[in-house]
Amino acid sequence: MIKGMSIVTVWVLDQDRAKAFYTEKLGLEVRTDMSIGGDGEGGGMRWLTVGAKDQPDVQLTLMVPSSPGLDPESAEALRTLVAKGVLGAGVFTTDDIHRDYEVLKAKGVEFVQEPQERPYGTEALFRDDSGNWFSFTQPREEMDFSKPWDGCVSD
Amino acid sequence: MVTSPDEARLAHLRRLRLAKDVMDRDWAEPLDLDAVAAHAGYSRYHFIRAFKGAYGSTPGQYLTRRRIERAEELLRSANLSVTEICSLVGFSSLGTFSTSFKKQTGLTPSAYRDRYVGRAAGVIPGCYAMLWYGGRDAPARIGGPEDSNS
């Protein structure tokens, strides 16, 4: 039976920049950074993964949509989607969203929504430096249905 | 550093996206299209064309759609008057709000409330409601009459 999720792909526009963003700004750790098939133009594949220090069994692989893995049309389409900001939808969790919101914001992370109360926790939205959006959530222990599902009332 | 046509294209999309994020973040403010366009670093005219090219609706249509969607949520869930909701979601004129609301939902705000009050979104996280549903016109409405009210 399935035991869990261990690797999730995030399409990024530049692996060096993404590595800096996910480690220096988000505070994740690099798990693997290696290349196979050569480093040259179109030559190989760089396998770059990051993860949270407290969650060793889950990692993100930061992949560039480019050759040799993708045909040029597919690569261009994916880069377009990332740059337009329509991809993402992962959730990062925190145990102190108000503190971390200030820290990340001070580091230049782009927030689409400041922390707001939801039945399932306190939630903000940010983008990585490629344009992928993520929820940033401090979960509640129990659902609080007095809080809105959507972002209207608290504004 | 922009060095290739592809990088220039991506930089262009990023600038449009930054301006879109302003509308997603500050929709309740009295957003002025010139100010939104400035976040992309483009003139108003160029911005409107480029935004529509990338996202399928003009910035004004996008912002109106997002504000109406927020108003729908408030009408379903909040104990506020239609006038209060109109102001809260960034419309300065009740007439404009009612017209735009009816155009998008097929109902006046009051009729909408009568039909849907108490029926909240369900167990859909707010981030998904906002980024998947919030700003997009229904396909049939794309290319419809220009909404110049916001």
Coordinates of C-alpha atoms in Angstrom, one line a residue:
Chain A
M1 CA 0.0 0.0 0.0
I2 CA 1.0 3.6 -0.5
K3 CA 3.0 4.9 2.5
G4 CA 3.2 8.5 1.6
M5 CA 4.6 11.2 -0.7
S6 CA 8.3 11.7 -0.8
I7 CA 9.3 13.8 -3.9
V8 CA 7.3 16.6 -5.5
T9 CA 8.4 18.4 -8.7
V10 CA 8.5 22.2 -8.8
W11 CA 9.2 23.7 -12.2
V12 CA 11.6 26.7 -11.8
L13 CA 13.1 29.1 -14.3
D14 CA 16.7 29.0 -13.0
Q15 CA 18.1 26.3 -10.6
D16 CA 20.9 28.5 -9.1
R17 CA 18.4 31.2 -8.3
A18 CA 15.8 28.7 -7.0
K19 CA 18.4 27.0 -4.8
A20 CA 19.3 30.4 -3.2
F21 CA 15.6 31.2 -2.8
Y22 CA 14.5 28.0 -1.2
T23 CA 17.5 27.8 1.1
E24 CA 18.4 31.4 2.0
K25 CA 14.9 32.8 2.0
L26 CA 12.6 29.9 2.9
G27 CA 15.2 28.2 5.1
L28 CA 15.0 24.7 3.5
E29 CA 18.1 22.5 3.2
V30 CA 19.6 21.1 0.1
R31 CA 19.3 17.4 0.0
T32 CA 20.9 16.6 -3.4
D33 CA 22.6 18.7 -6.0
M34 CA 24.2 16.6 -8.7
S35 CA 24.3 16.4 -12.5
I36 CA 24.2 13.5 -14.8
G37 CA 25.1 13.3 -18.4
G38 CA 27.4 16.3 -18.4
D39 CA 27.0 20.0 -17.4
G40 CA 27.2 21.6 -20.8
E41 CA 24.4 23.4 -22.8
G42 CA 21.6 20.8 -23.2
G43 CA 24.0 18.2 -22.0
G44 CA 22.7 16.8 -18.8
M45 CA 20.2 17.0 -16.0
R46 CA 20.8 18.6 -12.7
W47 CA 19.1 16.9 -9.9
L48 CA 18.5 19.5 -7.3
T49 CA 16.3 18.7 -4.3
V50 CA 15.4 20.7 -1.1
G51 CA 13.4 19.9 2.0
A52 CA 12.5 21.1 5.4
K53 CA 15.0 20.3 8.1
D54 CA 12.3 18.7 10.3
Q55 CA 10.8 16.6 7.6
P56 CA 13.5 14.3 6.2
D57 CA 11.2 12.1 4.2
V58 CA 9.8 14.8 1.9
Q59 CA 11.7 16.8 -0.7
L60 CA 11.0 19.1 -3.6
T61 CA 12.9 18.6 -6.8
L62 CA 13.5 21.9 -8.4
M63 CA 13.4 21.2 -12.2
V64 CA 14.1 23.4 -15.1
P65 CA 11.7 22.9 -18.1
S66 CA 14.3 22.6 -20.8
S67 CA 16.2 20.0 -22.9
P68 CA 17.1 17.3 -22.8
G69 CA 14.1 16.1 -20.9
L70 CA 11.5 18.2 -22.8
D71 CA 10.9 19.1 -26.4
P72 CA 11.3 22.8 -27.1
E73 CA 7.6 23.5 -27.4
S74 CA 6.7 21.7 -24.1
A75 CA 9.6 23.5 -22.3
E76 CA 8.4 26.9 -23.6
A77 CA 4.8 26.2 -22.5
L78 CA 5.9 25.2 -19.0
R79 CA 8.2 28.3 -18.6
T80 CA 5.3 30.4 -19.7
L81 CA 2.9 28.9 -17.1
V82 CA 5.5 29.4 -14.4
A83 CA 6.2 33.0 -15.3
K84 CA 2.6 33.8 -15.6
G85 CA 2.2 32.7 -12.0
V86 CA -0.6 30.1 -12.6
L87 CA 1.3 27.1 -11.3
G88 CA 1.9 26.1 -7.7
A89 CA -0.7 25.2 -5.1
G90 CA 1.5 23.5 -2.6
V91 CA 1.2 24.2 1.1
F92 CA 4.1 25.0 3.4
T93 CA 3.3 24.8 7.2
T94 CA 4.7 26.8 10.0
D95 CA 4.3 26.9 13.8
D96 CA 4.5 30.7 14.0
I97 CA 3.1 32.3 10.8
H98 CA 3.1 35.9 12.1
R99 CA 6.8 35.8 12.9
D100 CA 7.7 33.9 9.8
Y101 CA 5.6 36.2 7.6
E102 CA 7.6 39.1 8.8
V103 CA 10.9 37.3 8.4
L104 CA 10.1 36.1 4.8
K105 CA 8.7 39.5 3.8
A106 CA 11.9 41.2 5.1
K107 CA 13.9 38.9 2.9
G108 CA 11.9 40.0 -0.1
V109 CA 9.5 37.1 -0.6
E110 CA 6.5 38.3 -2.6
F111 CA 3.3 37.7 -0.7
V112 CA -0.1 37.7 -2.5
Q113 CA -2.0 37.6 0.8
E114 CA -1.0 38.5 4.3
P115 CA -1.9 36.1 7.1
Q116 CA -5.6 35.6 7.5
E117 CA -7.8 33.5 9.8
R118 CA -9.3 30.4 8.2
P119 CA -11.3 27.5 9.7
Y120 CA -8.2 25.3 9.2
G121 CA -5.6 27.7 10.4
T122 CA -3.9 31.0 9.7
E123 CA -2.9 31.3 6.1
A124 CA -0.9 33.5 3.8
L125 CA 0.1 33.2 0.2
F126 CA 3.5 33.7 -1.3
R127 CA 5.3 33.1 -4.6
D128 CA 8.8 31.6 -5.1
D129 CA 11.2 33.7 -7.3
S130 CA 10.0 31.9 -10.5
G131 CA 6.4 32.7 -9.9
N132 CA 5.0 29.5 -8.4
W133 CA 2.4 30.2 -5.7
F134 CA 2.3 28.5 -2.3
S135 CA 0.0 28.6 0.7
F136 CA 1.8 29.3 3.9
T137 CA -0.3 27.9 6.8
Q138 CA -0.2 27.6 10.5
P139 CA -2.7 24.8 11.0
R140 CA -5.3 24.8 13.9
E141 CA -5.5 21.8 16.0
E142 CA -9.3 21.8 15.5
M143 CA -11.4 23.4 12.8
D144 CA -12.8 26.8 13.8
F145 CA -15.9 27.4 11.7
S146 CA -16.4 30.9 13.1
K147 CA -13.6 31.9 10.7
P148 CA -14.3 32.5 7.0
W149 CA -13.3 30.1 4.3
D150 CA -12.5 33.0 2.1
G151 CA -10.7 36.3 2.5
C152 CA -13.4 38.8 2.8
V153 CA -14.5 39.7 6.3
S154 CA -11.2 40.2 8.0
D155 CA -10.0 42.8 5.5
Chain B
M1 CA 20.0 40.2 -17.2
V2 CA 18.0 39.7 -20.4
T3 CA 20.0 38.0 -23.0
S4 CA 17.7 35.9 -25.2
P5 CA 14.3 36.3 -26.7
D6 CA 13.0 33.6 -24.3
E7 CA 14.3 35.4 -21.3
A8 CA 12.8 38.7 -22.5
R9 CA 9.5 36.9 -23.0
L10 CA 9.6 35.5 -19.4
A11 CA 10.6 38.9 -18.0
H12 CA 7.6 40.4 -19.8
L13 CA 5.3 37.8 -18.3
R14 CA 6.8 38.3 -14.8
R15 CA 6.1 42.0 -15.0
L16 CA 2.4 41.3 -16.0
R17 CA 2.2 38.8 -13.1
L18 CA 3.5 41.3 -10.6
A19 CA 0.7 43.7 -11.6
K20 CA -1.9 40.9 -11.4
D21 CA -0.7 40.1 -7.9
V22 CA -1.4 43.7 -6.9
M23 CA -5.0 43.2 -8.0
D24 CA -5.2 39.9 -6.2
R25 CA -3.7 41.4 -3.0
D26 CA -5.2 44.9 -2.9
W27 CA -8.6 44.4 -4.7
A28 CA -10.4 46.1 -1.8
E29 CA -8.4 49.3 -2.3
P30 CA -9.5 52.0 -4.8
L31 CA -7.0 50.6 -7.3
D32 CA -6.3 52.9 -10.2
L33 CA -5.4 51.3 -13.5
D34 CA -2.4 53.6 -14.0
A35 CA -1.0 52.6 -10.7
V36 CA -1.5 48.9 -11.5
A37 CA 0.2 49.3 -14.8
A38 CA 3.1 51.0 -13.1
H39 CA 3.7 47.8 -11.1
A40 CA 4.4 46.2 -14.5
G41 CA 6.5 49.1 -15.6
Y42 CA 4.3 49.7 -18.7
S43 CA 2.1 52.5 -19.9
R44 CA -1.6 52.0 -19.3
Y45 CA -2.4 51.4 -22.9
H46 CA 0.4 48.8 -23.5
F47 CA -0.4 47.2 -20.1
I48 CA -4.1 46.6 -21.0
R49 CA -3.2 45.0 -24.3
A50 CA -0.4 42.9 -22.9
F51 CA -2.4 41.7 -19.9
K52 CA -5.3 40.7 -22.1
G53 CA -2.9 38.8 -24.3
A54 CA -1.5 36.9 -21.3
Y55 CA -4.6 36.3 -19.1
G56 CA -7.5 36.5 -21.5
S57 CA -9.3 39.5 -20.0
T58 CA -8.4 43.2 -19.5
P59 CA -7.1 44.3 -16.1
G60 CA -10.4 46.1 -15.5
Q61 CA -12.4 43.0 -16.2
Y62 CA -10.1 40.9 -14.0
L63 CA -10.4 43.3 -11.1
T64 CA -14.2 43.6 -11.4
R65 CA -14.5 39.8 -11.6
R66 CA -12.4 39.4 -8.4
R67 CA -14.4 42.1 -6.5
I68 CA -17.7 40.5 -7.5
E69 CA -16.6 37.1 -6.5
R70 CA -15.6 38.5 -3.1
A71 CA -19.0 40.2 -2.9
E72 CA -20.7 36.9 -3.6
E73 CA -18.8 35.4 -0.7
L74 CA -19.8 38.2 1.6
L75 CA -23.5 38.0 0.6
R76 CA -23.5 34.3 1.4
S77 CA -21.7 34.5 4.7
A78 CA -21.6 38.0 6.2
N79 CA -24.2 40.0 8.1
L80 CA -23.6 43.2 6.2
S81 CA -25.8 45.4 4.0
V82 CA -25.5 45.4 0.2
T83 CA -24.2 49.0 0.5
E84 CA -21.6 48.0 3.0
I85 CA -20.5 45.1 0.9
C86 CA -20.3 47.3 -2.2
S87 CA -17.9 49.6 -0.4
L88 CA -15.9 46.8 1.2
V89 CA -15.1 45.2 -2.1
G90 CA -13.9 48.4 -3.7
F91 CA -16.8 49.8 -5.6
S92 CA -17.5 53.5 -5.1
S93 CA -21.0 53.5 -6.7
L94 CA -23.8 51.2 -5.7
G95 CA -25.3 51.5 -9.2
T96 CA -22.1 50.3 -10.8
F97 CA -21.8 47.5 -8.3
S98 CA -25.3 46.2 -8.9
T99 CA -24.9 46.4 -12.6
S100 CA -21.6 44.5 -12.6
F101 CA -22.9 42.0 -10.1
K102 CA -26.0 41.2 -12.2
K103 CA -23.9 40.9 -15.3
Q104 CA -21.6 38.4 -13.7
T105 CA -24.0 36.3 -11.7
G106 CA -27.4 36.9 -13.4
L107 CA -28.9 38.1 -10.2
T108 CA -29.1 41.4 -8.3
P109 CA -27.1 41.4 -5.0
S110 CA -30.3 41.1 -3.0
A111 CA -31.7 38.3 -5.1
Y112 CA -28.4 36.5 -4.9
R113 CA -28.4 36.7 -1.1
D114 CA -31.9 35.4 -0.9
R115 CA -31.0 32.4 -3.0
Y116 CA -27.6 31.6 -1.5
V117 CA -27.4 32.9 2.0
G118 CA -25.9 30.3 4.4
R119 CA -24.4 28.3 1.6
A120 CA -20.7 28.9 2.1
A121 CA -18.0 27.6 -0.1
G122 CA -17.6 24.3 1.8
V123 CA -14.3 22.8 2.6
I124 CA -12.3 24.5 0.0
P125 CA -9.2 26.3 1.3
G126 CA -9.2 30.0 0.8
C127 CA -6.1 30.0 -1.3
Y128 CA -7.6 27.7 -3.9
A129 CA -10.8 29.7 -4.0
M130 CA -8.8 32.8 -4.6
L131 CA -6.3 31.7 -7.1
W132 CA -8.3 29.2 -9.0
Y133 CA -11.7 30.8 -9.0
G134 CA -11.4 34.4 -8.0
G135 CA -10.3 36.4 -11.0
R136 CA -11.2 34.5 -14.1
D137 CA -14.1 35.3 -16.3
A138 CA -16.3 32.4 -17.4
P139 CA -15.2 31.5 -20.9
A140 CA -18.5 32.8 -22.5
R141 CA -17.8 36.2 -21.1
I142 CA -14.3 36.7 -22.5
G143 CA -14.5 39.2 -25.3
G144 CA -17.7 40.6 -24.0
P145 CA -18.4 44.3 -23.6
E146 CA -15.5 46.2 -22.0
D147 CA -16.1 47.0 -18.4
S148 CA -14.7 50.4 -17.8
N149 CA -16.0 50.9 -14.3
S150 CA -13.0 49.9 -12.3

